[in-house]
Amino acid sequence: MKQWLIRGLLSLLIVFGIGVRAAQVMSWQDPGVNEVNRMEAHADFVNKNELRMSLHGLWGTMPIPGMWELNGLGEPMYCGQNYEWKAWWKSNPPELPDSGNYSYTYARSWQIPQAWRNRDVILHIGSVTPCVEVWCNGRYVGYGEDSKLEQEFDITPFVKFGRENEIKMEVRRWCDGSYLEDQDFFRFKGFARDTYLAARNKQRIEDVKVEALLNDDFSEGTVRLDVKTRGKVKWKAEIEGVGGLTVKHPKLWSAELPNLYALHITSDKGDDITINVGFRKVEIKDAQLDGGIDKGKVILPNPHSELLQEADCTNLCIDLVQQGQACIDSWSARPLDRYMVHTQDMQYTFRITPIIKGEPNLSHLIPRPALQ
């Protein structure tokens, strides 16, 4: 009787263990799971106090950044109305076809400096399609979806400082989110943007919300800040050349003259952040959209920065002959790469130049008028 009881308990433990593992592996098929252990999203800014280690390069047979279909895994597929599996499987959300839903496991070891020991080590993924599971030194870290959003995971508890550390990331061809990310565009899988390790102070500025406000007659602009910190941090902020957060008679931002002001945020923990701020007001008045927008301005979605072998959208170029006369600006219906946003804010407008292999052609890069 006792032996049967022991055998029964062992069987239950085995079944339970398999069930837990299955639930973990099947996160990509569960609509109730969008992330596991992923850090809270925050604004995009560079903290000069942050240390970084690029993870770009060849991971097995696949590069980061790099899209599978451009590197020998699968074929580029363009879908305008239907899902990729339409030819052999009937859609039944959130279920996905077993056939064709392959995955690729990125695994590579990196030496993390001993000097990073007193900091938090964060894995930053600029964009991965469609989902990713992460392990560090054989231990499960977390999971995330949302192809065009930055994702970050705290791997500090798993890191061995001053030694080689294996980072493993498994990416599938489809997840439950693929039903929602169905648009008229090329279906590329893999890492499309910057991926790196970041070493951040344990006490630091974690997030910054910036609002640039104008009074009614545009004679005064004021920056309002909402700063989120980790730990006890004393911070201060000022606009360069102003000495405070209020600008008298500010030069307004427009697409033609993108006047920007440098907002500096520092702290007693060593944070050093600069954010470019522009003053502009857009409103609906008398049933008309008013905000200095050029009449006839067209927003053209779906710039495929994934076609770039390096995730640097500064390689994009202008073609004023074809686009400038029509006032067409190339944007996306999805969150953009930080380089696209920064370059649009500053001094360039771009025509998308697909680059499959080789160096980008920058001969048509034409600067906007110099910033005032």
C-alpha positions as a printed NumPy array, in Angstrom:
array([[  0.   ,   0.   ,   0.   ],
       [  2.789,   2.408,   0.938],
       [  4.699,   1.648,  -2.289],
       [  1.586,   2.347,  -4.393],
       [  1.065,   5.644,  -2.559],
       [  4.669,   6.7  ,  -3.219],
       [  4.385,   5.729,  -6.892],
       [  1.128,   7.688,  -7.182],
       [  2.661,  10.815,  -5.668],
       [  5.679,  10.576,  -7.968],
       [  3.383,  10.262, -10.975],
       [  1.466,  13.366,  -9.918],
       [  4.7  ,  15.32 ,  -9.471],
       [  5.912,  14.285, -12.928],
       [  2.591,  15.235, -14.542],
       [  2.545,  18.544, -12.666],
       [  6.112,  19.311, -13.754],
       [  5.29 ,  18.603, -17.383],
       [  2.188,  20.81 , -17.108],
       [  4.153,  23.734, -15.687],
       [  6.767,  23.443, -18.423],
       [  4.063,  23.199, -21.115],
       [  2.36 ,  26.341, -19.79 ],
       [  5.701,  28.129, -19.918],
       [  6.534,  27.04 , -23.442],
       [  2.996,  27.815, -24.669],
       [  3.029,  31.467, -23.6  ],
       [  3.134,  32.373, -27.288],
       [ -0.293,  30.757, -27.743],
       [ -2.042,  32.205, -24.692],
       [ -3.979,  35.478, -25.302],
       [ -3.85 ,  36.121, -21.558],
       [ -0.053,  36.258, -21.61 ],
       [  1.561,  39.246, -23.28 ],
       [  4.726,  39.165, -21.199],
       [  6.45 ,  37.282, -18.406],
       [  8.956,  39.173, -16.247],
       [  9.32 ,  41.933, -18.822],
       [ 10.229,  45.325, -17.384],
       [  7.715,  48.15 , -17.505],
       [  7.918,  50.218, -20.682],
       [  9.432,  53.698, -20.466],
       [ 10.206,  56.694, -22.666],
       [ 13.094,  56.463, -25.096],
       [ 16.113,  58.487, -23.971],
       [ 19.854,  58.053, -23.543],
       [ 21.34 ,  58.291, -20.045],
       [ 25.047,  59.101, -20.335],
       [ 25.588,  57.245, -17.066],
       [ 24.463,  53.997, -18.669],
       [ 27.045,  51.501, -19.932],
       [ 26.24 ,  49.388, -22.975],
       [ 27.493,  46.261, -24.701],
       [ 26.243,  45.6  , -28.212],
       [ 24.935,  42.1  , -28.904],
       [ 25.087,  42.554, -32.667],
       [ 26.735,  39.863, -34.707],
       [ 26.219,  36.295, -35.831],
       [ 24.273,  34.047, -33.459],
       [ 24.751,  30.606, -34.953],
       [ 23.641,  31.026, -38.564],
       [ 21.439,  34.059, -37.964],
       [ 22.58 ,  37.668, -37.47 ],
       [ 21.313,  40.219, -34.966],
       [ 19.956,  42.474, -36.283],
       [ 18.694,  40.512, -39.238],
       [ 15.515,  39.041, -40.655],
       [ 15.142,  35.3  , -41.185],
       [ 13.777,  35.55 , -44.704],
       [ 16.75 ,  37.633, -45.841],
       [ 19.238,  35.194, -44.309],
       [ 18.168,  31.798, -45.586],
       [ 15.313,  30.856, -43.251],
       [ 11.998,  30.956, -45.104],
       [ 10.973,  33.169, -48.009],
       [  9.823,  36.808, -47.93 ],
       [  6.032,  36.838, -48.032],
       [  3.809,  39.839, -48.699],
       [  0.226,  39.621, -47.453],
       [ -2.33 ,  42.358, -47.968],
       [ -5.514,  40.796, -46.586],
       [ -4.881,  37.239, -45.453],
       [ -2.699,  35.389, -42.988],
       [  0.427,  33.563, -44.092],
       [ -1.09 ,  30.152, -43.413],
       [ -4.297,  30.658, -45.455],
       [ -3.265,  28.16 , -48.151],
       [ -3.202,  25.159, -45.802],
       [ -4.885,  26.044, -42.508],
       [ -8.137,  27.711, -41.47 ],
       [ -7.745,  30.515, -38.95 ],
       [ -9.159,  29.803, -35.503],
       [ -7.858,  32.427, -33.028],
       [ -5.858,  32.045, -30.904],
       [ -4.885,  28.642, -32.277],
       [ -1.985,  28.47 , -34.717],
       [ -0.995,  25.823, -37.252],
       [  1.612,  23.344, -36.07 ],
       [  2.824,  22.964, -39.623],
       [  5.167,  25.773, -40.569],
       [  5.32 ,  27.383, -37.121],
       [  9.027,  26.749, -36.717],
       [ 11.357,  28.556, -34.335],
       [ 14.991,  29.612, -34.192],
       [ 17.08 ,  29.598, -31.029],
       [ 19.729,  32.297, -30.731],
       [ 22.474,  31.241, -28.303],
       [ 25.779,  32.945, -27.664],
       [ 28.109,  33.649, -24.724],
       [ 29.219,  37.121, -23.706],
       [ 31.705,  38.177, -21.032],
       [ 30.073,  40.658, -18.677],
       [ 32.636,  42.984, -17.032],
       [ 33.409,  42.705, -13.349],
       [ 32.996,  46.504, -13.203],
       [ 29.261,  46.025, -13.786],
       [ 28.807,  44.129, -10.492],
       [ 27.15 ,  47.   ,  -8.599],
       [ 24.744,  47.824, -11.392],
       [ 21.585,  46.291, -12.823],
       [ 22.194,  44.406, -16.071],
       [ 19.349,  44.808, -18.543],
       [ 18.799,  42.964, -21.808],
       [ 17.394,  45.493, -24.287],
       [ 15.636,  44.275, -27.45 ],
       [ 14.661,  47.073, -29.821],
       [ 12.338,  44.932, -31.929],
       [ 11.792,  41.204, -32.311],
       [  9.067,  39.612, -34.43 ],
       [  6.801,  38.171, -33.273],
       [  7.776,  37.014, -29.774],
       [ 10.779,  35.928, -27.725],
       [ 11.605,  33.729, -24.748],
       [ 14.824,  34.5  , -22.883],
       [ 17.223,  32.381, -20.818],
       [ 20.479,  33.391, -19.129],
       [ 22.995,  30.725, -18.087],
       [ 20.311,  28.076, -18.468],
       [ 17.773,  29.825, -16.23 ],
       [ 14.474,  31.105, -17.534],
       [ 14.275,  34.923, -17.597],
       [ 11.014,  35.811, -19.316],
       [  8.84 ,  36.231, -22.388],
       [  7.52 ,  39.097, -24.494],
       [  5.36 ,  39.894, -27.511],
       [  4.659,  43.138, -29.494],
       [  6.891,  43.153, -32.566],
       [  7.611,  46.883, -32.836],
       [  7.955,  47.805, -29.178],
       [ 11.202,  47.841, -27.224],
       [ 11.422,  45.055, -24.649],
       [ 13.705,  44.888, -21.623],
       [ 14.492,  42.094, -19.169],
       [ 16.443,  42.346, -15.906],
       [ 19.009,  39.533, -16.022],
       [ 21.016,  40.715, -12.984],
       [ 20.081,  37.703, -10.774],
       [ 21.366,  35.286, -13.42 ],
       [ 24.64 ,  36.981, -14.373],
       [ 28.172,  35.838, -13.433],
       [ 30.282,  39.001, -13.457],
       [ 33.738,  38.834, -14.983],
       [ 32.895,  35.545, -16.715],
       [ 31.253,  34.209, -19.856],
       [ 27.448,  34.233, -19.724],
       [ 25.243,  32.341, -22.167],
       [ 22.223,  34.266, -23.398],
       [ 19.62 ,  32.225, -25.246],
       [ 16.58 ,  33.651, -27.038],
       [ 13.967,  31.564, -28.814],
       [ 11.852,  33.249, -31.499],
       [  8.877,  31.596, -33.171],
       [  7.465,  32.269, -36.61 ],
       [  4.   ,  33.034, -35.213],
       [  2.34 ,  33.666, -31.872],
       [ -1.232,  34.525, -30.85 ],
       [ -0.358,  38.174, -31.468],
       [  0.174,  37.393, -35.147],
       [ -3.598,  37.608, -35.539],
       [ -3.458,  41.256, -34.464],
       [ -0.256,  42.182, -36.304],
       [ -1.793,  41.39 , -39.665],
       [ -1.311,  44.304, -42.064],
       [ -0.392,  44.851, -45.69 ],
       [  3.351,  44.484, -45.373],
       [  6.175,  41.992, -45.799],
       [  6.177,  39.358, -43.041],
       [  9.717,  39.364, -41.712],
       [ 10.736,  37.486, -38.56 ],
       [ 13.723,  38.077, -36.312],
       [ 15.506,  41.026, -34.709],
       [ 15.06 ,  44.271, -36.651],
       [ 16.596,  46.875, -34.328],
       [ 19.318,  47.443, -31.743],
       [ 19.899,  44.671, -29.199],
       [ 22.317,  45.246, -26.332],
       [ 23.103,  44.793, -22.647],
       [ 22.836,  47.883, -20.469],
       [ 24.405,  48.421, -17.049],
       [ 22.344,  50.929, -15.06 ],
       [ 22.756,  52.347, -11.575],
       [ 20.542,  50.609,  -9.041],
       [ 19.234,  54.019,  -7.996],
       [ 18.43 ,  56.047, -11.097],
       [ 15.949,  57.973, -13.191],
       [ 13.744,  55.27 , -14.662],
       [ 11.276,  57.186, -16.822],
       [ 10.613,  60.728, -17.998],
       [  7.399,  62.221, -19.366],
       [  7.878,  65.58 , -21.107],
       [  5.098,  67.972, -22.11 ],
       [  5.902,  71.131, -24.082],
       [  3.076,  73.604, -23.448],
       [  2.3  ,  76.93 , -25.145],
       [  0.126,  79.772, -23.893],
       [ -2.715,  81.096, -26.062],
       [ -0.687,  83.682, -27.987],
       [  2.436,  81.475, -28.252],
       [  4.508,  84.088, -26.429],
       [  5.635,  81.639, -23.765],
       [  6.509,  77.961, -23.758],
       [  6.788,  75.82 , -20.641],
       [  8.112,  72.298, -20.161],
       [  6.254,  70.157, -17.66 ],
       [  7.995,  67.033, -16.343],
       [  6.902,  63.832, -14.668],
       [ 10.014,  61.918, -13.577],
       [  9.904,  58.363, -12.232],
       [ 12.879,  57.173, -10.202],
       [ 14.141,  53.884,  -8.83 ],
       [ 15.275,  54.432,  -5.261],
       [ 15.822,  57.804,  -3.592],
       [ 17.007,  60.133,  -6.323],
       [ 17.139,  63.936,  -6.319],
       [ 16.954,  65.366,  -9.817],
       [ 16.87 ,  68.764, -11.49 ],
       [ 16.109,  69.963, -15.012],
       [ 16.667,  73.025, -17.156],
       [ 16.507,  74.088, -20.788],
       [ 19.903,  74.872, -22.27 ],
       [ 20.435,  78.608, -22.643],
       [ 17.343,  79.399, -20.591],
       [ 18.226,  78.326, -17.072],
       [ 14.747,  77.101, -16.221],
       [ 11.789,  75.376, -17.828],
       [ 10.07 ,  78.424, -19.356],
       [ 11.009,  79.975, -22.707],
       [  9.929,  83.512, -23.633],
       [  8.878,  83.907, -27.274],
       [  9.941,  80.366, -28.23 ],
       [ 10.806,  79.447, -31.787],
       [  8.114,  77.002, -32.778],
       [  8.685,  73.537, -34.209],
       [  7.429,  72.725, -37.698],
       [  8.275,  70.145, -40.34 ],
       [ 10.077,  72.83 , -42.357],
       [ 11.871,  74.496, -39.419],
       [ 12.197,  71.885, -36.673],
       [ 13.362,  74.235, -33.916],
       [ 14.359,  72.241, -30.854],
       [ 15.517,  73.078, -27.335],
       [ 17.884,  70.84 , -25.356],
       [ 16.359,  69.783, -22.042],
       [ 19.   ,  68.583, -19.558],
       [ 18.027,  66.347, -16.628],
       [ 20.63 ,  65.389, -14.012],
       [ 20.561,  63.758, -10.577],
       [ 22.654,  63.188,  -7.475],
       [ 23.095,  59.554,  -8.594],
       [ 24.946,  60.491, -11.757],
       [ 22.047,  60.539, -14.236],
       [ 22.748,  62.752, -17.246],
       [ 19.925,  62.892, -19.781],
       [ 19.348,  65.249, -22.704],
       [ 15.999,  65.317, -24.498],
       [ 15.254,  67.531, -27.5  ],
       [ 11.993,  69.43 , -27.016],
       [  9.955,  71.343, -29.578],
       [  7.038,  73.69 , -28.98 ],
       [  3.977,  73.174, -31.157],
       [  0.225,  73.299, -30.716],
       [ -2.223,  71.291, -32.81 ],
       [ -5.971,  71.676, -32.328],
       [ -9.294,  71.354, -34.114],
       [-10.815,  74.831, -34.535],
       [-13.935,  75.63 , -36.568],
       [-13.976,  72.052, -37.878],
       [-10.448,  72.492, -39.234],
       [ -7.199,  70.91 , -38.095],
       [ -4.986,  73.826, -37.083],
       [ -1.342,  73.509, -36.153],
       [  0.85 ,  74.746, -38.947],
       [  0.457,  71.527, -40.927],
       [  1.131,  71.901, -44.651],
       [ -2.018,  71.598, -46.697],
       [ -2.047,  68.406, -48.678],
       [  0.406,  66.698, -46.329],
       [  0.261,  62.947, -46.827],
       [  1.427,  60.353, -44.354],
       [  2.63 ,  57.218, -46.121],
       [  2.776,  54.154, -43.827],
       [  4.98 ,  51.079, -43.725],
       [  8.626,  52.073, -44.178],
       [ 10.412,  48.726, -44.163],
       [ 13.491,  49.47 , -42.091],
       [ 13.671,  45.681, -41.682],
       [ 15.234,  45.601, -45.147],
       [ 18.342,  47.177, -43.671],
       [ 20.933,  44.652, -42.524],
       [ 21.868,  47.1  , -39.768],
       [ 19.068,  48.704, -37.776],
       [ 20.226,  52.25 , -38.442],
       [ 17.52 ,  54.287, -40.108],
       [ 19.916,  57.193, -40.626],
       [ 20.767,  55.339, -43.85 ],
       [ 17.45 ,  56.466, -45.32 ],
       [ 17.562,  59.166, -48.003],
       [ 15.564,  62.021, -49.495],
       [ 14.113,  62.234, -52.95 ],
       [ 12.733,  65.766, -53.135],
       [ 11.938,  65.412, -56.837],
       [  9.53 ,  62.509, -56.288],
       [  8.247,  63.241, -52.79 ],
       [  9.034,  66.791, -51.78 ],
       [  6.684,  68.401, -54.293],
       [  3.849,  66.218, -53.048],
       [  4.696,  66.895, -49.383],
       [  4.869,  63.179, -48.675],
       [  6.509,  62.069, -45.46 ],
       [  7.27 ,  58.386, -44.964],
       [  5.991,  57.111, -41.613],
       [  4.687,  53.912, -40.168],
       [  1.449,  52.703, -38.636],
       [  3.601,  50.999, -35.998],
       [  6.047,  52.351, -33.391],
       [  9.155,  53.535, -35.21 ],
       [ 12.808,  52.903, -34.612],
       [ 14.373,  55.598, -32.422],
       [ 16.689,  56.618, -35.266],
       [ 13.747,  57.381, -37.537],
       [ 12.116,  59.538, -34.858],
       [ 15.314,  61.422, -34.013],
       [ 16.242,  62.127, -37.599],
       [ 12.74 ,  63.319, -38.454],
       [ 12.863,  65.66 , -35.458],
       [ 16.195,  67.111, -36.427],
       [ 17.469,  67.926, -39.878],
       [ 16.563,  65.281, -42.417],
       [ 13.516,  63.982, -44.263],
       [ 13.806,  60.584, -45.878],
       [ 12.771,  58.465, -48.793],
       [ 12.888,  54.785, -47.93 ],
       [ 15.816,  53.113, -49.698],
       [ 15.633,  49.299, -49.39 ],
       [ 19.052,  47.804, -48.741],
       [ 19.337,  44.031, -48.841],
       [ 23.111,  43.663, -48.856],
       [ 26.079,  46.003, -49.125],
       [ 26.538,  49.617, -48.122],
       [ 23.696,  52.174, -48.172],
       [ 23.66 ,  54.877, -50.823],
       [ 23.755,  58.217, -49.039],
       [ 24.21 ,  60.339, -52.154],
       [ 20.684,  61.742, -51.896],
       [ 20.898,  62.701, -48.228],
       [ 19.89 ,  66.365, -48.199],
       [ 19.888,  68.383, -44.965],
       [ 16.982,  70.494, -43.912],
       [ 17.598,  74.15 , -43.044],
       [ 19.963,  74.532, -40.098],
       [ 18.333,  74.571, -36.678],
       [ 17.894,  77.969, -35.109]])
